[in-house]
Amino acid sequence: MHAPTRSLALTVLASAMLMTVLDGSIVTVAMPAIQADLGFTPAGLSWVVNAYLIAFGSLLLLAGRLGDLIGRKRMFLAGTAVFTAASLLAAVAGSPAVLIAARFLQGAGSAMSSAVSLGILVTLFTEPRERARAIAVFSFTGAAGASVGQVLGGLLTDALSWNWIFFINLPVGAAAITLAARALPADRGLGLRAGADALGAPLVTAGLMTGIYAVVRIEEYGAASAHTLGLGALSLALLAGFLVRQHRAATPLMPLRILRSRTVAGANLVQLLMVAALFSFQILVALYLQKVQGYGATATGLAMLPAALVIGAASLGIAARLITRFGERAVLLTGIVLLIGVLGLLTRIPVHASYTTDLLPVMLLAAGFGLALPALTSLGMSGADEADAGLASGLFNTTQQIGMALGVAVLTTLAAARTEALGAAGAGAAEALTGGYRLAFAVGTGLLLAALAVAATVLRAKTPARPQTPEAPEAPRPAEAEAVTAA
């Protein structure tokens, strides 16, 4: 495929990712307006987010493998079409039930397109330097899109109405479908017979759906409740049954060879820990700005905009060059160290904060995400061959969604419990809220330290094997060395 066509394909894939990420964050700012207009109960309002998360997180793995079987381009086009149609349904929803159903369909469409996007990307860009740049662009849309979504959500909701946070997806989705049909490479897939596991598909989908449902309800029921523990045990049993089935099936839906790669397994574990800590950063800092500092929706989005800008500068400007020169592992470790500084500083956040001295340094250190995510994405896809690219992409995205759900559920629950305890002890509302957020940020710092330890030990750099020749070979150039160490 020629370079202009590949660039167009990358634009399509990045745009679809941006639309998915924006949809996940843009809704949070509009929640009060949605509740007032459609008459949601406080408990029911959470399902505007939960319905999307459950569908998205539980279908990624299945959609990724189906993309390998029936063709990744077909899966991408179908997913984008489902998401766009569901966005129209959400925009015109006149009742809570219709909006929740539309959000579930949006999650399903997002899973179908997102699950195969990385698989398409790594088959398009095979040269190490080009692949590093392409992954940096793709990662930027995911890393910075959430912050952009909060700004855009606040502006659209304040200037027009909440309906426009969904209407805006229609032209973007239509353009993505039109361009994808032209730019994405056609692939026939392996055929359903290569993975027609009729029992494995419902097992993995039900297991993930049950587990994510249990996680998103932790704040309501508690982590040690019979509801949470029971559903958690059921989820683990279903997923264990799925793994047993994959070991025995003649044509498994998910060949277990994908998990034998130390690099792939380690990268997914690092991502689980890292995303669990950092997605809560986005949510909790927004809550701190609004509930403690008194910021409005638009002001909150603008206050977090520097984080999006430095993430973009790091991922688009220097990440690919550093990865090519020093390798994914070194860049990943550097990024995680910077992110430990982000949450570490937030453990000392005061009740009466100055944006310039207390918050702006935190936003600037978020550049670490722009370094860590491209490196981690490259590692997560490096152990899969072309036949399993969709599966590896689906697995990587599934890990990301589980990490987000776990991080938000656990850390917000800890923050709420700490706030309640401080309030009962006589602390003022702002002081109690700040104390709760500090505890959540401290736990998040611990998760990042664990991610750093895993990255430093499991993702060990490999020494390139020197050929057995009479003359000493020339030292490999940086791009060649990176290709060996990333294997």
Coordinates of C-alpha atoms in Angstrom, one line a residue:
M1 CA 0.0 0.0 0.0
H2 CA 1.3 3.4 -1.0
A3 CA 2.3 6.0 1.7
P4 CA -0.6 8.4 1.0
T5 CA -3.1 5.6 1.3
R6 CA -1.5 4.4 4.5
S7 CA -1.6 7.9 5.9
L8 CA -5.3 8.1 5.1
A9 CA -5.9 4.8 6.7
L10 CA -4.1 5.9 9.9
T11 CA -6.2 9.1 9.9
V12 CA -9.4 7.0 9.6
L13 CA -8.3 4.6 12.5
A14 CA -7.2 7.5 14.7
S15 CA -10.5 9.4 14.0
A16 CA -12.6 6.4 15.0
M17 CA -10.5 6.0 18.2
L18 CA -11.0 9.7 18.9
M19 CA -14.7 9.4 18.4
T20 CA -14.8 6.4 20.8
V21 CA -12.7 8.1 23.5
L22 CA -14.6 11.4 23.2
D23 CA -17.9 9.5 23.6
G24 CA -16.6 8.0 26.9
S25 CA -15.6 11.3 28.4
I26 CA -17.9 13.9 26.8
V27 CA -21.0 12.3 28.5
T28 CA -19.7 12.8 32.0
V29 CA -19.9 16.6 31.8
A30 CA -23.4 16.5 30.4
M31 CA -24.8 14.2 33.1
P32 CA -26.6 16.8 35.2
A33 CA -28.4 18.2 32.1
I34 CA -29.4 14.7 30.9
Q35 CA -30.8 13.9 34.4
A36 CA -32.8 17.1 34.5
D37 CA -34.2 16.7 30.9
L38 CA -35.1 13.0 30.9
G39 CA -36.0 12.6 34.6
F40 CA -33.3 10.0 35.5
T41 CA -33.1 8.9 39.1
P42 CA -29.7 9.3 40.8
A43 CA -29.1 5.6 40.6
G44 CA -30.4 5.3 37.1
L45 CA -28.2 8.1 35.8
S46 CA -25.1 5.9 36.4
W47 CA -26.3 3.6 33.6
V48 CA -25.7 6.2 31.0
V49 CA -22.0 5.4 31.6
N50 CA -22.3 1.8 32.8
A51 CA -24.3 0.6 29.8
Y52 CA -21.6 1.8 27.5
L53 CA -18.8 0.4 29.6
I54 CA -20.4 -3.1 30.0
A55 CA -21.0 -3.5 26.3
F56 CA -17.7 -2.1 25.2
G57 CA -15.5 -4.0 27.7
S58 CA -17.2 -7.3 27.4
L59 CA -17.3 -7.5 23.6
L60 CA -13.7 -6.3 22.7
L61 CA -12.1 -9.7 22.9
L62 CA -14.8 -11.5 20.9
A63 CA -14.9 -8.7 18.3
G64 CA -11.1 -8.8 17.9
R65 CA -11.0 -12.5 17.2
L66 CA -14.0 -12.3 14.8
G67 CA -12.1 -9.6 13.0
D68 CA -9.3 -12.1 12.4
L69 CA -11.9 -14.6 11.2
I70 CA -14.2 -12.6 8.9
G71 CA -11.9 -9.7 8.0
R72 CA -10.8 -6.8 10.1
K73 CA -12.0 -4.2 7.5
R74 CA -15.5 -5.6 7.6
M75 CA -15.6 -5.6 11.4
F76 CA -14.3 -2.0 11.5
L77 CA -16.9 -0.8 9.0
A78 CA -19.8 -2.7 10.7
G79 CA -18.7 -1.3 14.1
T80 CA -18.5 2.3 13.0
A81 CA -21.9 2.0 11.3
V82 CA -23.5 0.5 14.5
F83 CA -21.9 3.3 16.6
T84 CA -23.1 6.1 14.3
A85 CA -26.7 4.7 14.2
A86 CA -26.7 4.3 18.0
S87 CA -25.5 7.9 18.3
L88 CA -28.5 9.2 16.4
L89 CA -30.8 7.1 18.6
A90 CA -29.1 8.6 21.7
A91 CA -29.4 12.1 20.4
V92 CA -33.2 11.9 19.9
A93 CA -33.9 9.8 23.0
G94 CA -36.9 10.9 24.9
S95 CA -36.8 8.6 27.9
P96 CA -34.1 7.0 30.1
A97 CA -34.8 3.5 28.7
V98 CA -34.1 4.6 25.1
L99 CA -30.9 6.5 26.0
I100 CA -29.6 3.5 28.0
A101 CA -30.3 1.1 25.1
A102 CA -28.6 3.5 22.7
R103 CA -25.6 3.7 25.0
F104 CA -25.3 -0.1 25.1
L105 CA -25.4 -0.2 21.3
Q106 CA -22.8 2.6 21.1
G107 CA -20.6 0.4 23.4
A108 CA -21.1 -2.6 21.1
G109 CA -20.2 -0.6 18.0
S110 CA -17.2 0.9 19.6
A111 CA -16.0 -2.6 20.6
M112 CA -16.3 -3.8 17.0
S113 CA -14.3 -1.0 15.5
S114 CA -11.8 -0.5 18.3
A115 CA -11.0 -4.2 18.7
V116 CA -9.5 -4.4 15.2
S117 CA -8.0 -1.0 14.8
L118 CA -4.5 -1.8 16.3
G119 CA -4.5 -5.1 14.3
I120 CA -5.0 -3.1 11.1
L121 CA -2.4 -0.6 12.0
V122 CA 0.4 -3.1 12.8
T123 CA -0.2 -4.9 9.5
L124 CA -0.1 -1.6 7.6
F125 CA 3.1 -0.3 9.2
T126 CA 5.7 -3.0 9.4
E127 CA 9.0 -1.0 9.4
P128 CA 9.9 -0.2 13.1
R129 CA 10.3 3.6 12.7
E130 CA 7.1 4.0 10.8
R131 CA 5.2 1.7 13.1
A132 CA 6.4 3.7 16.1
R133 CA 5.2 6.9 14.6
A134 CA 1.8 5.4 13.6
I135 CA 1.3 4.0 17.1
A136 CA 2.3 7.3 18.6
V137 CA -0.5 9.1 16.6
F138 CA -3.0 6.4 17.5
S139 CA -2.1 6.5 21.1
F140 CA -2.3 10.3 21.3
T141 CA -6.0 10.1 20.3
G142 CA -6.7 7.8 23.2
A143 CA -4.5 9.6 25.7
A144 CA -5.6 13.2 25.0
G145 CA -9.1 12.5 23.7
A146 CA -10.5 12.2 27.2
S147 CA -9.4 15.7 28.2
V148 CA -10.6 17.2 24.9
G149 CA -14.0 15.4 25.4
Q150 CA -14.5 17.2 28.7
V151 CA -13.9 20.6 27.1
L152 CA -16.1 19.8 24.1
G153 CA -18.8 18.3 26.3
G154 CA -18.9 21.4 28.5
L155 CA -19.0 23.8 25.5
L156 CA -21.7 21.8 23.6
T157 CA -23.9 21.4 26.7
D158 CA -23.7 25.0 27.8
A159 CA -24.0 26.5 24.3
L160 CA -26.6 24.1 22.8
S161 CA -27.9 21.1 24.6
W162 CA -26.8 17.6 25.8
N163 CA -28.3 16.1 22.6
W164 CA -25.4 17.6 20.6
I165 CA -22.8 15.5 22.3
F166 CA -24.3 12.6 20.3
F167 CA -25.3 14.5 17.1
I168 CA -21.6 15.5 16.7
N169 CA -20.8 11.8 16.1
L170 CA -23.0 11.6 12.9
P171 CA -20.8 13.5 10.4
V172 CA -17.6 12.1 11.9
G173 CA -19.0 8.5 11.7
A174 CA -20.3 9.0 8.1
A175 CA -16.9 10.4 7.0
A176 CA -15.0 7.5 8.7
I177 CA -17.1 4.9 6.9
T178 CA -16.7 6.6 3.5
L179 CA -12.9 6.9 3.9
A180 CA -12.4 3.5 5.5
A181 CA -14.1 1.8 2.6
R182 CA -11.5 3.3 0.3
A183 CA -8.4 3.5 2.5
L184 CA -8.3 0.3 4.7
P185 CA -6.8 -2.8 3.2
A186 CA -9.2 -5.6 2.2
D187 CA -8.6 -8.8 4.0
R188 CA -10.7 -12.0 3.7
G189 CA -9.9 -13.3 7.2
L190 CA -9.1 -16.8 8.2
G191 CA -12.7 -18.0 7.9
L192 CA -15.1 -18.8 10.7
R193 CA -14.0 -22.5 10.6
A194 CA -10.6 -21.4 12.0
G195 CA -12.2 -20.3 15.3
A196 CA -15.9 -21.3 15.2
D197 CA -16.1 -21.9 18.9
A198 CA -19.8 -21.8 19.6
L199 CA -19.3 -22.5 23.4
G200 CA -16.3 -20.3 23.9
A201 CA -17.9 -17.1 22.6
P202 CA -20.8 -17.0 25.1
L203 CA -18.5 -18.0 27.9
V204 CA -16.0 -15.2 27.5
T205 CA -18.7 -12.6 26.7
A206 CA -20.8 -13.6 29.8
G207 CA -17.7 -13.7 32.0
L208 CA -16.5 -10.3 31.0
M209 CA -19.9 -8.8 31.1
T210 CA -20.6 -10.2 34.6
G211 CA -17.2 -9.0 35.9
I212 CA -17.5 -5.5 34.6
Y213 CA -21.1 -5.2 35.9
A214 CA -19.9 -6.3 39.3
V215 CA -17.1 -3.7 39.2
V216 CA -19.2 -0.8 38.1
R217 CA -21.7 -1.5 41.0
I218 CA -19.0 -1.6 43.7
E219 CA -19.7 2.0 44.7
E220 CA -23.3 1.1 45.4
Y221 CA -23.0 -2.3 47.0
G222 CA -19.4 -2.2 48.5
A223 CA -16.4 -4.3 47.6
A224 CA -17.0 -6.9 50.3
S225 CA -20.8 -7.3 49.7
A226 CA -22.4 -10.6 48.8
H227 CA -23.5 -9.0 45.5
T228 CA -20.0 -8.0 44.5
L229 CA -18.3 -11.2 45.7
G230 CA -20.9 -13.4 44.2
L231 CA -20.8 -11.9 40.8
G232 CA -17.1 -11.7 40.9
A233 CA -16.9 -15.4 41.6
L234 CA -19.3 -16.2 38.8
S235 CA -17.3 -14.1 36.4
L236 CA -14.1 -15.9 37.4
A237 CA -15.8 -19.3 36.9
L238 CA -17.1 -18.3 33.5
L239 CA -13.7 -17.0 32.4
A240 CA -11.9 -20.1 33.8
G241 CA -14.4 -22.3 31.8
F242 CA -13.5 -20.3 28.7
L243 CA -9.8 -20.9 29.2
V244 CA -10.3 -24.6 29.7
R245 CA -12.5 -24.7 26.6
Q246 CA -9.8 -22.8 24.6
H247 CA -7.2 -25.4 25.7
R248 CA -9.3 -28.3 24.5
A249 CA -11.2 -26.9 21.5
A250 CA -9.9 -28.0 18.0
T251 CA -10.6 -24.5 16.7
P252 CA -10.4 -22.2 19.7
L253 CA -11.9 -18.7 19.6
M254 CA -8.7 -17.4 21.4
P255 CA -5.6 -19.5 20.7
L256 CA -3.8 -19.5 24.1
R257 CA -0.5 -19.1 22.3
I258 CA -1.1 -15.3 22.5
L259 CA -0.7 -15.5 26.3
R260 CA 2.6 -17.4 26.1
S261 CA 4.4 -14.3 24.9
R262 CA 6.2 -12.8 27.9
T263 CA 6.1 -9.4 26.3
V264 CA 2.4 -9.5 25.5
A265 CA 1.4 -10.8 28.9
G266 CA 3.7 -8.3 30.7
A267 CA 2.5 -5.3 28.6
N268 CA -1.1 -6.1 29.3
L269 CA -0.5 -6.4 33.1
V270 CA 1.4 -3.1 33.1
Q271 CA -1.5 -1.5 31.2
L272 CA -4.0 -2.9 33.7
L273 CA -2.2 -1.3 36.6
M274 CA -1.3 2.0 34.8
V275 CA -4.8 2.7 33.5
A276 CA -6.5 1.8 36.8
A277 CA -4.4 4.5 38.4
L278 CA -4.7 7.2 35.7
F279 CA -8.3 7.0 34.6
S280 CA -9.2 7.8 38.1
F281 CA -6.9 10.8 37.9
Q282 CA -9.1 12.2 35.2
I283 CA -12.4 11.6 37.1
L284 CA -11.2 12.6 40.6
V285 CA -9.3 15.7 39.5
A286 CA -12.5 16.9 37.7
L287 CA -14.5 16.2 40.8
Y288 CA -12.0 18.0 43.0
L289 CA -12.0 21.1 40.7
Q290 CA -15.8 21.3 40.7
K291 CA -16.7 20.2 44.3
V292 CA -13.8 21.7 46.2
Q293 CA -12.5 24.6 44.0
G294 CA -16.0 25.5 42.6
Y295 CA -15.1 25.3 38.9
G296 CA -17.9 25.0 36.3
A297 CA -18.1 22.4 33.6
T298 CA -16.3 24.4 30.9
A299 CA -13.7 25.8 33.4
T300 CA -12.9 22.2 34.5
G301 CA -12.3 21.1 31.0
L302 CA -10.1 24.1 30.3
A303 CA -8.1 23.6 33.5
M304 CA -7.3 20.0 32.4
L305 CA -6.5 21.1 28.8
P306 CA -2.7 21.5 29.5
A307 CA -2.5 17.8 30.2
A308 CA -4.0 17.0 26.8
L309 CA -1.5 19.4 25.1
V310 CA 1.6 18.0 26.7
I311 CA 0.4 14.4 26.1
G312 CA 0.0 15.3 22.5
A313 CA 3.4 17.0 22.3
A314 CA 5.1 13.9 23.9
S315 CA 3.3 11.2 21.9
L316 CA 3.4 13.0 18.5
G317 CA 6.6 14.9 18.9
I318 CA 9.2 12.7 20.6
A319 CA 7.8 9.3 21.6
A320 CA 8.5 7.7 18.2
R321 CA 12.0 9.1 18.1
L322 CA 12.9 7.9 21.6
I323 CA 11.4 4.5 21.0
T324 CA 13.4 4.1 17.8
R325 CA 16.6 5.1 19.5
F326 CA 16.3 3.6 23.0
G327 CA 13.6 0.9 22.7
E328 CA 10.0 0.6 24.0
R329 CA 11.0 -0.6 27.5
A330 CA 13.2 2.4 28.3
V331 CA 10.6 4.9 27.1
L332 CA 7.9 3.1 29.0
L333 CA 9.9 3.2 32.3
T334 CA 10.6 6.9 31.8
G335 CA 6.9 7.6 31.2
I336 CA 5.8 5.7 34.3
V337 CA 8.3 7.6 36.5
L338 CA 6.8 10.9 35.3
L339 CA 3.3 9.6 36.0
I340 CA 4.3 8.6 39.5
G341 CA 5.1 12.2 40.0
V342 CA 1.6 13.2 38.8
L343 CA -0.2 11.2 41.4
G344 CA 2.5 11.7 44.0
L345 CA 2.0 15.5 43.9
L346 CA -1.7 15.1 44.1
T347 CA -1.4 13.2 47.4
R348 CA -0.6 16.6 48.9
I349 CA -3.2 18.7 47.2
P350 CA -4.6 21.4 49.5
V351 CA -8.1 22.5 50.1
H352 CA -7.4 26.0 48.9
A353 CA -5.2 25.3 45.9
S354 CA -3.5 27.7 43.5
Y355 CA -3.8 26.4 39.9
T356 CA -0.4 27.7 38.9
T357 CA 1.6 26.2 41.8
D358 CA -0.5 23.2 42.8
L359 CA -2.2 21.9 39.7
L360 CA -0.3 23.1 36.6
P361 CA 2.8 21.1 37.5
V362 CA 0.6 18.0 37.7
M363 CA -0.9 18.7 34.3
L364 CA 2.6 19.1 32.7
L365 CA 4.0 15.9 34.2
A366 CA 1.1 14.1 32.4
A367 CA 3.4 14.2 29.4
G368 CA 4.6 10.8 30.8
F369 CA 1.4 9.3 29.5
G370 CA 2.3 10.5 26.0
L371 CA 5.6 8.5 26.4
A372 CA 4.3 5.5 28.1
L373 CA 1.2 4.6 26.1
P374 CA 2.8 4.4 22.6
A375 CA 5.6 2.3 24.0
L376 CA 3.2 0.0 25.9
T377 CA 1.0 -0.3 22.8
S378 CA 3.9 -1.4 20.7
L379 CA 4.9 -3.9 23.3
G380 CA 1.4 -5.2 23.6
M381 CA 1.2 -5.9 19.9
S382 CA 4.7 -7.1 19.3
G383 CA 4.2 -10.7 20.2
A384 CA 1.3 -11.4 17.8
D385 CA 1.7 -12.5 14.2
E386 CA -0.6 -11.2 11.4
A387 CA -3.2 -14.0 11.9
D388 CA -3.6 -13.0 15.5
A389 CA -3.4 -9.2 15.2
G390 CA -7.1 -8.7 15.8
L391 CA -7.0 -10.9 18.8
A392 CA -4.0 -9.1 20.3
S393 CA -5.7 -5.8 19.6
G394 CA -8.9 -6.9 21.3
L395 CA -7.0 -8.3 24.3
F396 CA -5.0 -5.1 24.7
N397 CA -8.2 -3.0 24.5
T398 CA -10.0 -5.3 26.9
T399 CA -7.3 -5.0 29.5
Q400 CA -7.5 -1.2 29.1
Q401 CA -11.3 -1.2 29.7
I402 CA -11.1 -3.5 32.7
G403 CA -8.3 -1.3 34.2
M404 CA -10.5 1.8 33.7
A405 CA -13.5 0.1 35.3
L406 CA -11.6 -1.3 38.3
G407 CA -9.7 2.0 38.9
V408 CA -12.7 4.2 38.9
A409 CA -14.8 1.8 41.0
V410 CA -12.2 1.0 43.6
L411 CA -10.6 4.4 44.0
T412 CA -13.8 6.4 44.0
T413 CA -15.2 4.0 46.6
L414 CA -12.1 4.5 48.7
A415 CA -12.3 8.2 48.3
A416 CA -16.0 8.2 49.3
A417 CA -15.4 6.1 52.4
R418 CA -12.5 8.3 53.5
T419 CA -14.6 11.4 52.9
E420 CA -17.5 10.0 55.0
A421 CA -15.1 9.1 57.8
L422 CA -13.6 12.5 57.9
G423 CA -17.0 14.2 57.8
A424 CA -18.2 12.0 60.7
A425 CA -15.0 13.1 62.6
G426 CA -16.0 16.8 62.3
A427 CA -14.1 17.9 59.2
G428 CA -15.8 20.4 56.8
A429 CA -17.2 19.3 53.5
A430 CA -14.2 20.6 51.4
E431 CA -11.7 19.2 53.8
A432 CA -13.4 15.8 53.9
L433 CA -13.6 15.6 50.1
T434 CA -10.0 16.6 49.7
G435 CA -8.9 14.0 52.2
G436 CA -10.8 11.3 50.3
Y437 CA -9.2 12.3 47.0
R438 CA -5.7 12.3 48.6
L439 CA -6.2 8.7 49.7
A440 CA -7.3 7.7 46.2
F441 CA -4.3 9.4 44.7
A442 CA -2.0 7.6 47.2
V443 CA -3.4 4.2 46.2
G444 CA -3.1 5.2 42.5
T445 CA 0.6 6.0 43.2
G446 CA 1.0 2.5 44.6
L447 CA -0.5 1.0 41.5
L448 CA 1.9 2.9 39.3
L449 CA 4.9 1.8 41.4
A450 CA 3.7 -1.8 40.9
A451 CA 3.4 -1.1 37.1
L452 CA 7.0 0.2 37.2
A453 CA 8.2 -2.9 39.0
V454 CA 6.5 -5.2 36.5
A455 CA 7.8 -3.2 33.5
A456 CA 11.4 -3.3 34.9
T457 CA 11.4 -7.0 35.6
V458 CA 9.0 -8.8 33.3
L459 CA 9.7 -6.6 30.2
R460 CA 13.5 -7.2 30.3
A461 CA 15.4 -6.0 27.3
K462 CA 16.9 -8.7 25.2
T463 CA 20.4 -8.7 23.9
P464 CA 20.6 -9.2 20.2
A465 CA 22.2 -12.5 19.2
R466 CA 25.5 -12.0 17.4
P467 CA 25.9 -14.1 14.3
Q468 CA 28.7 -16.7 14.4
T469 CA 31.1 -15.3 11.7
P470 CA 34.9 -15.0 11.7
E471 CA 34.7 -11.2 11.6
A472 CA 32.9 -9.2 14.2
P473 CA 29.7 -7.8 12.8
E474 CA 28.9 -4.1 12.6
A475 CA 27.0 -2.8 15.7
P476 CA 23.3 -2.6 14.9
R477 CA 21.9 0.8 14.1
P478 CA 19.2 2.1 16.5
A479 CA 16.3 1.1 14.3
E480 CA 17.6 -2.4 13.9
A481 CA 18.4 -2.7 17.6
E482 CA 14.8 -1.6 18.5
A483 CA 13.3 -4.2 16.2
V484 CA 15.2 -6.9 18.0
T485 CA 14.5 -5.8 21.5
A486 CA 10.8 -5.3 20.8
A487 CA 10.4 -8.8 19.6

